[in-house]
């Protein structure tokens, strides 16, 4: 990796989606992936998922919904994550929602995306925050399910911006890349403490971090993080949807924590779409 930091906004999506507002785009590199395997995959040691996380079960997080896309380079169709906030509404990232509605499939209750099972729905319509790509942050979108996931637990939106306080132990979920630390396409979770806006404003001085609209979470020393393919998925705190996986420089690298869309900042407009 060169001195210039390279930001990956979309994961799987990296080669496919248009990266608004950030200049450089890189597909997550072999170099850092190799480093992570060395650090966290010892023979006989714990098997890590997400990056540095553990296997999770959708039975315990029924509101976590995989968002597949027919254009995904992954054979499973894995594309992004999302959160069920009403029987027929999911919240995801704007950068995950740039394709035609007909190309998406939402999947609830399936731990391993290469397998079958769970509830499945097509997407009937997509709302993307109209400011996304025009002003910084705003990486949020709401999709409507053609077949509502009736009877499935939903997550409420966090509406209090003050929840974004350093030290808060939030948990992120997803089916995204493990950077070689575990099997792909498998539901995982990891606890990421809020680092606070000041940390990311410094760490991402050249990329641009938005204090009111983004959450900075992870570990200064790295090792545990969300990663490519986790985008759009839930960052959960106090039983509410606190953040939406948005971006980072690499994954789980020291000094480069994860950045999440701050749900409280957009709660009113999201709620209007959710109804
Ligand atoms: N943009 C990525 C995606 O589309 C998520 C990146 C999260 N990166 C991180 N270091 N937390 O899946």
PDB file of C-alpha atoms in Angstrom, residues 12 66-80 103-105 107 113-114 185:
ATOM      1  CA  UNK A  12     -17.706  -6.430  -3.081  1.00  0.00           C
ATOM      2  CA  UNK A  66     -28.576  -9.862   4.012  1.00  0.00           C
ATOM      3  CA  UNK A  67     -28.899  -7.781   0.866  1.00  0.00           C
ATOM      4  CA  UNK A  68     -27.819  -9.782  -2.153  1.00  0.00           C
ATOM      5  CA  UNK A  69     -27.429  -8.433  -5.657  1.00  0.00           C
ATOM      6  CA  UNK A  70     -27.446 -10.229  -8.993  1.00  0.00           C
ATOM      7  CA  UNK A  71     -24.401  -8.176 -10.048  1.00  0.00           C
ATOM      8  CA  UNK A  72     -22.292  -9.343  -7.121  1.00  0.00           C
ATOM      9  CA  UNK A  73     -18.939 -10.873  -8.014  1.00  0.00           C
ATOM     10  CA  UNK A  74     -19.551 -13.369  -5.216  1.00  0.00           C
ATOM     11  CA  UNK A  75     -21.240 -16.629  -6.303  1.00  0.00           C
ATOM     12  CA  UNK A  76     -23.511 -16.405  -3.250  1.00  0.00           C
ATOM     13  CA  UNK A  77     -24.736 -13.020  -4.443  1.00  0.00           C
ATOM     14  CA  UNK A  78     -23.485 -11.400  -1.211  1.00  0.00           C
ATOM     15  CA  UNK A  79     -23.456  -7.626  -1.587  1.00  0.00           C
ATOM     16  CA  UNK A  80     -24.323  -5.688   1.568  1.00  0.00           C
ATOM     17  CA  UNK A 103     -31.400  -6.694  -8.954  1.00  0.00           C
ATOM     18  CA  UNK A 104     -31.688  -7.015  -5.159  1.00  0.00           C
ATOM     19  CA  UNK A 105     -32.822  -9.851  -2.921  1.00  0.00           C
ATOM     20  CA  UNK A 107     -32.675 -12.574   2.923  1.00  0.00           C
ATOM     21  CA  UNK A 113     -25.474 -17.322   2.322  1.00  0.00           C
ATOM     22  CA  UNK A 114     -24.277 -20.222   0.175  1.00  0.00           C
ATOM     23  CA  UNK A 185     -20.576 -15.535   3.378  1.00  0.00           C
TER      24      UNK A 185
END
